[in-house]
mmCIF file of N, CA and C in Angstrom:
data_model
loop_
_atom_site.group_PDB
_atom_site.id
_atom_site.type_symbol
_atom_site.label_atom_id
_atom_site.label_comp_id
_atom_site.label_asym_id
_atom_site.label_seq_id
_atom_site.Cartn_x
_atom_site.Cartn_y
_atom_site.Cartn_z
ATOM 1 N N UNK A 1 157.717 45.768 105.341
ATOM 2 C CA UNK A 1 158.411 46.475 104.298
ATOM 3 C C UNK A 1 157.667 47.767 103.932
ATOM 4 N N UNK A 2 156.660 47.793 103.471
ATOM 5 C CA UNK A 2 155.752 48.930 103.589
ATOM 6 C C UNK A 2 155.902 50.108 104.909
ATOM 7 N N UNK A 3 155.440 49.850 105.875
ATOM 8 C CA UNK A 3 156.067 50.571 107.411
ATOM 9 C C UNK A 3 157.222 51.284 106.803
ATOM 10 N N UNK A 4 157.916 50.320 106.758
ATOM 11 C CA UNK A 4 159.564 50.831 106.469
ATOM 12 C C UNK A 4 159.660 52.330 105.547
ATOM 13 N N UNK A 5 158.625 51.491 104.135
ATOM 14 C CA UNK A 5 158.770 52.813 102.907
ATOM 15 C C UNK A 5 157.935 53.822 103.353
ATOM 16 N N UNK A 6 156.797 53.988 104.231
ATOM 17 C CA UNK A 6 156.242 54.836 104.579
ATOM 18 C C UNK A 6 156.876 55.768 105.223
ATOM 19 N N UNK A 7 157.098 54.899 106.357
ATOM 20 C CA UNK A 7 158.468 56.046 107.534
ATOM 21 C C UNK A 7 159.536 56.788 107.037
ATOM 22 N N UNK A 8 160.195 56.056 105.759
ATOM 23 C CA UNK A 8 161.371 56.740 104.997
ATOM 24 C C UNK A 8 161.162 57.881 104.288
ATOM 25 N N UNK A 9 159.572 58.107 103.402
ATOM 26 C CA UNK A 9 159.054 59.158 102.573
ATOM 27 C C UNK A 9 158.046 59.596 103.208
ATOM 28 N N UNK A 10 157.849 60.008 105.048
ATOM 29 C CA UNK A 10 157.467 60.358 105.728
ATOM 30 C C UNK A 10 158.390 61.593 106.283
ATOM 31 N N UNK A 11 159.584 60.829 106.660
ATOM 32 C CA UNK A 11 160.967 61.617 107.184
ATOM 33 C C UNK A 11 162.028 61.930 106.166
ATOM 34 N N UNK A 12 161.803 61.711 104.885
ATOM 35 C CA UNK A 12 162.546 62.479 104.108
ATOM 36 C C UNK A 12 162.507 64.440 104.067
ATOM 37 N N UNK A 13 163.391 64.602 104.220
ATOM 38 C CA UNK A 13 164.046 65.828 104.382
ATOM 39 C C UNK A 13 163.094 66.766 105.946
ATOM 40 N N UNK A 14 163.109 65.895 106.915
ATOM 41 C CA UNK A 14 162.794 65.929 108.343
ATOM 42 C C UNK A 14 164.389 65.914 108.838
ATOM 43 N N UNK A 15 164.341 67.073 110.267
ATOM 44 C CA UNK A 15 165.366 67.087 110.793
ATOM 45 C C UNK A 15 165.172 66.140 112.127
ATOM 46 N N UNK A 16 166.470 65.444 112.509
ATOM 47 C CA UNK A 16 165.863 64.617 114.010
ATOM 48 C C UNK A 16 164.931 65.088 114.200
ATOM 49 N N UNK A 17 165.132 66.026 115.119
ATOM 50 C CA UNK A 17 164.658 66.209 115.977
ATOM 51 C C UNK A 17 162.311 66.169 115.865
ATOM 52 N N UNK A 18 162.404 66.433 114.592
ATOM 53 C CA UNK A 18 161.018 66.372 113.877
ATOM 54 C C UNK A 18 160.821 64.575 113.835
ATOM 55 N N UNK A 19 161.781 64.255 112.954
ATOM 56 C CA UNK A 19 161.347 62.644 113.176
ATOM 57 C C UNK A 19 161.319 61.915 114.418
ATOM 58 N N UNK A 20 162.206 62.353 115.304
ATOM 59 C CA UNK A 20 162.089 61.790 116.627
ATOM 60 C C UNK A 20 160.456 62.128 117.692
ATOM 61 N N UNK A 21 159.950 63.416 117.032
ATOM 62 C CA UNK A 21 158.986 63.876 117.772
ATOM 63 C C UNK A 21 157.276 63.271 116.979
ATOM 64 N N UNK A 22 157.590 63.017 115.560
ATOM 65 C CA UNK A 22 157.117 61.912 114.591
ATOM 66 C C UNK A 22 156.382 60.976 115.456
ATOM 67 N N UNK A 23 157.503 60.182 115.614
ATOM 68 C CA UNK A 23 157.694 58.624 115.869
ATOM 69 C C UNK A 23 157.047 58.441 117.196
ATOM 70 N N UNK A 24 157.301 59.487 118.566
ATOM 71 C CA UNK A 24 156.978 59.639 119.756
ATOM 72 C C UNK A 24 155.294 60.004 119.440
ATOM 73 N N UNK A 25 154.761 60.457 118.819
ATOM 74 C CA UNK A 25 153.483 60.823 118.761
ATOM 75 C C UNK A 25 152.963 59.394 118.071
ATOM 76 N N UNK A 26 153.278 58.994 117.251
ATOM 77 C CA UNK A 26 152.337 57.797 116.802
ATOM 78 C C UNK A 26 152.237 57.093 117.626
ATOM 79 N N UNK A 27 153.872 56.241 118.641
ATOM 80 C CA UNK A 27 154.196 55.493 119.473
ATOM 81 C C UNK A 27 152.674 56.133 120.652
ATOM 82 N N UNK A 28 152.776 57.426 120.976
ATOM 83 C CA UNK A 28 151.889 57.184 122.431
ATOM 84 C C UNK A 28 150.301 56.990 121.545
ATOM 85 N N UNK A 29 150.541 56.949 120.255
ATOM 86 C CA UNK A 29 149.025 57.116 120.011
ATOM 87 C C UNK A 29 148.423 55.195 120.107
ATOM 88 N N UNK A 30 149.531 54.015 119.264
ATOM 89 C CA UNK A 30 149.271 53.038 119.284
ATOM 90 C C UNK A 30 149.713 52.182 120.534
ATOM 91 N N UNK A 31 150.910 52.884 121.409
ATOM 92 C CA UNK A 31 151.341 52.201 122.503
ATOM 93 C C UNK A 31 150.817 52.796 123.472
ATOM 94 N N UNK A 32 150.303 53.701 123.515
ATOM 95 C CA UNK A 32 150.343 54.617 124.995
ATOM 96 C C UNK A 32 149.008 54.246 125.952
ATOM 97 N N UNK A 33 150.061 54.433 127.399
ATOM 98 C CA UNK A 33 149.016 54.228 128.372
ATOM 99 C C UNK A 33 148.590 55.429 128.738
ATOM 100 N N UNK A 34 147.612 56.141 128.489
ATOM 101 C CA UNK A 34 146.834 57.182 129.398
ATOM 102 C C UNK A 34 147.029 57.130 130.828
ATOM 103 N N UNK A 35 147.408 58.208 131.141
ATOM 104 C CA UNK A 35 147.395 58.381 132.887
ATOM 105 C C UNK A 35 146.098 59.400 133.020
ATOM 106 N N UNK A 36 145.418 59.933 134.729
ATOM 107 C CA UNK A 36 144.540 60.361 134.570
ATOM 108 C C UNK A 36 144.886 61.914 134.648
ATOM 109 N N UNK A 37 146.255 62.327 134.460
ATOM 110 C CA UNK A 37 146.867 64.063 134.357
ATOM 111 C C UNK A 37 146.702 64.541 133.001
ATOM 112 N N UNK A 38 146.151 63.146 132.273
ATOM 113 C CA UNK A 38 146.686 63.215 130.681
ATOM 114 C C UNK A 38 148.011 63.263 129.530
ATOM 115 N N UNK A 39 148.757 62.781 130.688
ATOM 116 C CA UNK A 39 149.748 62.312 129.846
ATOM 117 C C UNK A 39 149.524 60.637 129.543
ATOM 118 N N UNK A 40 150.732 60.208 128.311
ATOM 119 C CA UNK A 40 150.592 58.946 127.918
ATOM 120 C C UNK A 40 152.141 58.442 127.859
ATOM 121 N N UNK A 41 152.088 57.343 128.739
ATOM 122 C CA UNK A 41 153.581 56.603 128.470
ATOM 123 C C UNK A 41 153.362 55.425 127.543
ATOM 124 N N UNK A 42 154.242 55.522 126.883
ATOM 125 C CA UNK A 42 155.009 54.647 125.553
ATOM 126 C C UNK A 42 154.980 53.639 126.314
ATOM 127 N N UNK A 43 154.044 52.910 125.892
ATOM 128 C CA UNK A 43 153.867 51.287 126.884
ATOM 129 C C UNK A 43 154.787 49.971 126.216
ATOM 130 N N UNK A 44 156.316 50.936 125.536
ATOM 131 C CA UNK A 44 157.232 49.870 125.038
ATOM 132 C C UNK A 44 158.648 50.525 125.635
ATOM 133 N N UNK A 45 159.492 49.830 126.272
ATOM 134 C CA UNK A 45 160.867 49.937 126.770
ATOM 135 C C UNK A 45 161.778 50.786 125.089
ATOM 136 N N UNK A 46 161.806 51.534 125.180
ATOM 137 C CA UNK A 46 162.670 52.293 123.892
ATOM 138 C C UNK A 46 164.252 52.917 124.525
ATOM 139 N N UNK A 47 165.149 52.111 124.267
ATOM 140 C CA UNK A 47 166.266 53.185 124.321
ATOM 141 C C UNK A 47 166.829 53.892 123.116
ATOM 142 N N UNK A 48 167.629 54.969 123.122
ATOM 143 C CA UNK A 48 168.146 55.803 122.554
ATOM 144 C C UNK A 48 168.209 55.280 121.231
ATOM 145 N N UNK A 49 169.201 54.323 121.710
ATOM 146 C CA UNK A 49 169.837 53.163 120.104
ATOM 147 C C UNK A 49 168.644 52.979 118.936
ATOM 148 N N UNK A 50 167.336 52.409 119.707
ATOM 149 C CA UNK A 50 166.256 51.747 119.047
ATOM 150 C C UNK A 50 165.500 53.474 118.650
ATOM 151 N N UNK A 51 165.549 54.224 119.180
ATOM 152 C CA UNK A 51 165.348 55.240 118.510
ATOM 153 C C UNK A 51 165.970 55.822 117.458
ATOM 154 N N UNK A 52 167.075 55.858 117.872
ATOM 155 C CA UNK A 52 167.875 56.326 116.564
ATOM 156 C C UNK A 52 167.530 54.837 115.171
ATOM 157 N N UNK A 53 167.631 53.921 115.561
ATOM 158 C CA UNK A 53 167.294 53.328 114.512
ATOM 159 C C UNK A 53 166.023 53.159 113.953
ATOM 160 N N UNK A 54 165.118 53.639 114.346
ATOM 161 C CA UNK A 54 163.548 54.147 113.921
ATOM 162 C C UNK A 54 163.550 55.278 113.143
ATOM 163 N N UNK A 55 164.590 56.332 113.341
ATOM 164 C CA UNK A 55 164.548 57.363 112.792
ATOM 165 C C UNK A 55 165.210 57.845 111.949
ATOM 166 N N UNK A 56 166.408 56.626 112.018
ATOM 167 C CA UNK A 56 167.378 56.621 110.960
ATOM 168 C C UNK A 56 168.481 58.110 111.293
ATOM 169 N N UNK A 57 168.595 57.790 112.482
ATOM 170 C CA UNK A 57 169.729 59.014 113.255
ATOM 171 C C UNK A 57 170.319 58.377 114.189
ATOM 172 N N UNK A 58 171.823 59.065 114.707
ATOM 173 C CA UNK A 58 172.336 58.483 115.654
ATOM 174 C C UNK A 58 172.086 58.461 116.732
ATOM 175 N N UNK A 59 172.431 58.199 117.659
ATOM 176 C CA UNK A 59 172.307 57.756 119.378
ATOM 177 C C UNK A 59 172.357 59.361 119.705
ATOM 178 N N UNK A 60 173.669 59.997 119.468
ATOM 179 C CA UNK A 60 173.749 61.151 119.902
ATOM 180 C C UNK A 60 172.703 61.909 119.268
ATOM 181 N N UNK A 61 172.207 62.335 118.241
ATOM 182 C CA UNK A 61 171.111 63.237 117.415
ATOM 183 C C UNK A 61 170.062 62.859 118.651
ATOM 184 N N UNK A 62 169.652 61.809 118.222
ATOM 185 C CA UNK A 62 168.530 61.388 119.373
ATOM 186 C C UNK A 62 168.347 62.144 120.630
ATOM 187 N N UNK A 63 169.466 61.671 121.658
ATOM 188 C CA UNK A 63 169.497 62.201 122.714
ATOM 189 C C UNK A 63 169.684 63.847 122.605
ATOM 190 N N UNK A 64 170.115 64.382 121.771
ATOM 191 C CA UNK A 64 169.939 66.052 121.826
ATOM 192 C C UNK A 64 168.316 66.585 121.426
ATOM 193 N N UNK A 65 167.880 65.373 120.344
ATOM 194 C CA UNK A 65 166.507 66.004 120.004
ATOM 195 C C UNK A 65 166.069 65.690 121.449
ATOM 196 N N UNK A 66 165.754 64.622 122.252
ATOM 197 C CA UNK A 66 165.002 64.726 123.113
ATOM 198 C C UNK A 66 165.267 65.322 124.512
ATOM 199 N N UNK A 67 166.661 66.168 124.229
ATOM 200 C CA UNK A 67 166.664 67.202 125.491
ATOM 201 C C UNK A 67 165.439 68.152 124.910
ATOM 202 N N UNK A 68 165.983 68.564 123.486
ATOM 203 C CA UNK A 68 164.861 69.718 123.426
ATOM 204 C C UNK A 68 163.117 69.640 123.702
ATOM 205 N N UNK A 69 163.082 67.769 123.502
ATOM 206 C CA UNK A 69 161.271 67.966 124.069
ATOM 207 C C UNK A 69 160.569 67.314 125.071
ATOM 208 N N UNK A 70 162.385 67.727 125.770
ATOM 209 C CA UNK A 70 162.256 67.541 127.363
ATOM 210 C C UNK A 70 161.596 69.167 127.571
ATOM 211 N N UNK A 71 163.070 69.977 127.095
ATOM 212 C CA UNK A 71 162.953 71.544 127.216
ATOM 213 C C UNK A 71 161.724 72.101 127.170
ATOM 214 N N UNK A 72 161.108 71.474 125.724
ATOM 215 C CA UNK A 72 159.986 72.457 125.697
ATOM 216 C C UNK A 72 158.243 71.705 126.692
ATOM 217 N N UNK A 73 159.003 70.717 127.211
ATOM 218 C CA UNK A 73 157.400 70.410 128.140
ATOM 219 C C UNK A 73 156.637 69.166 127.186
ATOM 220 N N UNK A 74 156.997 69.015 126.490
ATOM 221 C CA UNK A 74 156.564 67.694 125.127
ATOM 222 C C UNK A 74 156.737 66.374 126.071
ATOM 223 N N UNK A 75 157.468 65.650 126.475
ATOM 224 C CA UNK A 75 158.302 64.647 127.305
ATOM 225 C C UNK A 75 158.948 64.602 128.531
ATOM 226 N N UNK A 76 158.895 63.763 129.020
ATOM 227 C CA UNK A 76 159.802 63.557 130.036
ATOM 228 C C UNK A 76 160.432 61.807 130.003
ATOM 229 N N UNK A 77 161.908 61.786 130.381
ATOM 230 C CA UNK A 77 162.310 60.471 130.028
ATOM 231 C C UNK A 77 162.850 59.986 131.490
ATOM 232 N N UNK A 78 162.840 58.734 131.657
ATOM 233 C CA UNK A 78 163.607 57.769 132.126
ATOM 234 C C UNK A 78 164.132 57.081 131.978
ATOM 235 N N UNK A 79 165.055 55.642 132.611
ATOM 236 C CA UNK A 79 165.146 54.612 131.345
ATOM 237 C C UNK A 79 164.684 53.817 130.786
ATOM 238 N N UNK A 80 164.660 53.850 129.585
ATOM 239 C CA UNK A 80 163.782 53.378 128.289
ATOM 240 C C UNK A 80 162.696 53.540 128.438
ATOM 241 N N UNK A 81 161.756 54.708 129.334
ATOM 242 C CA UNK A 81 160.727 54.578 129.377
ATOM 243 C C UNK A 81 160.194 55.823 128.978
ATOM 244 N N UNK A 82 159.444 56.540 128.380
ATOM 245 C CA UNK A 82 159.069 58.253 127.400
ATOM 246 C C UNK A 82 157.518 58.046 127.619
ATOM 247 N N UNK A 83 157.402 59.609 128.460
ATOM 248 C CA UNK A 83 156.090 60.013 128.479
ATOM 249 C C UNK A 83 155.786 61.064 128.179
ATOM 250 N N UNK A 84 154.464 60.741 127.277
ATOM 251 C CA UNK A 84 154.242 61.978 126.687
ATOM 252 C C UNK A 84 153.096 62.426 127.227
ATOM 253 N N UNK A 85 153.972 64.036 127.676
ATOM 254 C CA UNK A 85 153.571 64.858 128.899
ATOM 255 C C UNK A 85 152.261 66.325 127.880
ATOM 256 N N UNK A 86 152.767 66.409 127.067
ATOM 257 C CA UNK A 86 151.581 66.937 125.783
ATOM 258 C C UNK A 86 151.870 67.023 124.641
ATOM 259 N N UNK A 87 150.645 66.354 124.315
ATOM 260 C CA UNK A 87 151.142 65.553 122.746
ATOM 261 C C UNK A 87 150.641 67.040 122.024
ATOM 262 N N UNK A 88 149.880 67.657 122.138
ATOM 263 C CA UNK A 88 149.973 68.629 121.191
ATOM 264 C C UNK A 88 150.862 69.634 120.956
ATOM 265 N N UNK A 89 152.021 69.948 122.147
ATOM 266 C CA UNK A 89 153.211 70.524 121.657
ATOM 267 C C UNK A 89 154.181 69.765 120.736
ATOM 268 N N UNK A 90 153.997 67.894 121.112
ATOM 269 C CA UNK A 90 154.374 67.088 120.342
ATOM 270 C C UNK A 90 154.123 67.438 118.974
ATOM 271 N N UNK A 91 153.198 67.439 118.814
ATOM 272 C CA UNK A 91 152.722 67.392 117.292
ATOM 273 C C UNK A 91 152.734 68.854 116.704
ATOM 274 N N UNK A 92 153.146 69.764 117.898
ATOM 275 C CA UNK A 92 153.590 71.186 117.016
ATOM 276 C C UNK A 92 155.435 70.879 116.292
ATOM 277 N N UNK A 93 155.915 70.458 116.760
ATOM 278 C CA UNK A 93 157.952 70.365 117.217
ATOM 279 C C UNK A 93 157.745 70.323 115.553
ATOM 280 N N UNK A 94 157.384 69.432 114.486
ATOM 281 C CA UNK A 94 157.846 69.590 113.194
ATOM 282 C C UNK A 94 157.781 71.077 112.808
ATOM 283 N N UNK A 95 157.017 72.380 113.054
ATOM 284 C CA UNK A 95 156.635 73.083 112.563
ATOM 285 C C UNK A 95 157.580 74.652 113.865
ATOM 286 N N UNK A 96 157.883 73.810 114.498
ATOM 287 C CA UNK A 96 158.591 75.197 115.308
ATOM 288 C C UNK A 96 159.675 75.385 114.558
ATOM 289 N N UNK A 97 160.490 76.512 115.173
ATOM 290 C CA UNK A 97 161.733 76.673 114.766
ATOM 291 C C UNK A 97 162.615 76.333 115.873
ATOM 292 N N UNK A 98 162.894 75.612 116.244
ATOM 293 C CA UNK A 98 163.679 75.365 117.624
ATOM 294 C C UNK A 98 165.231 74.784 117.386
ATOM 295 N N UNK A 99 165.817 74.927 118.231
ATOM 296 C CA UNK A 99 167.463 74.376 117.823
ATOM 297 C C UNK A 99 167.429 72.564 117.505
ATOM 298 N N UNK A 100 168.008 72.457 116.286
ATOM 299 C CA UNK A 100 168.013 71.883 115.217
ATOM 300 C C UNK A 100 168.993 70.464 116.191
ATOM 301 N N UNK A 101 168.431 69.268 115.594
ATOM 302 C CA UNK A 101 169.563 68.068 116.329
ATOM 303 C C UNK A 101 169.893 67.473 114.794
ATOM 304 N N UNK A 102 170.362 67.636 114.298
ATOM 305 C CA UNK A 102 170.815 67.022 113.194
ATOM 306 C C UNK A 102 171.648 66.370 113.183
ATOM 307 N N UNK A 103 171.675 65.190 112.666
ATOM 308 C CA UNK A 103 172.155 63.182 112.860
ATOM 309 C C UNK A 103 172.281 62.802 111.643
#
């Protein structure tokens, strides 16, 4: 329950695409497997759905935020499987101005 209230007044007035890029940075920080290129895959099966419901956005929001951090070099996806290809552009996406996925 806590988790819950944290994440909610974490992502209050966050656009997807920020909470989706959120959630992907903690995920590779407590799930992630290090590879030796330095990227980290999300060592949990996540589809779209279970994202959007982490983030409290739809399926579609989702999948548009994570074209964009496909776009910008942040991620790369398969199915249900998200690697994060550099987490420090990750952890820039709240603070860019980039086209907006709003859910």
């Amino acid at each position: 329950m806590r988790e819950s209230d944290r994440r909610r007044l974490e992502f209050a007035g966050s656009d997807v695409r920020e909470r989706v890029a959120r959630l992907l940075a903690e995920l590779a920080g407590t799930h992630g497997e290090p590879a030796a290129d330095g990227s980290v895959t999300i060592g949990l099966p996540l589809s779209q759905a279970e994202i959007a419901g982490a983030t409290g956005a739809s399926r579609e929001a989702v999948a548009k935020a994570l074209r964009v951090l496909r776009a910008c070099g942040a991620v790369a996806t398969s199915r249900q499987r998200i690697t994060v290809l550099d987490r420090d552009a990750l952890m820039r996406i709240p603070t860019q101005t980039a086209p907006s996925a709003q859910g």
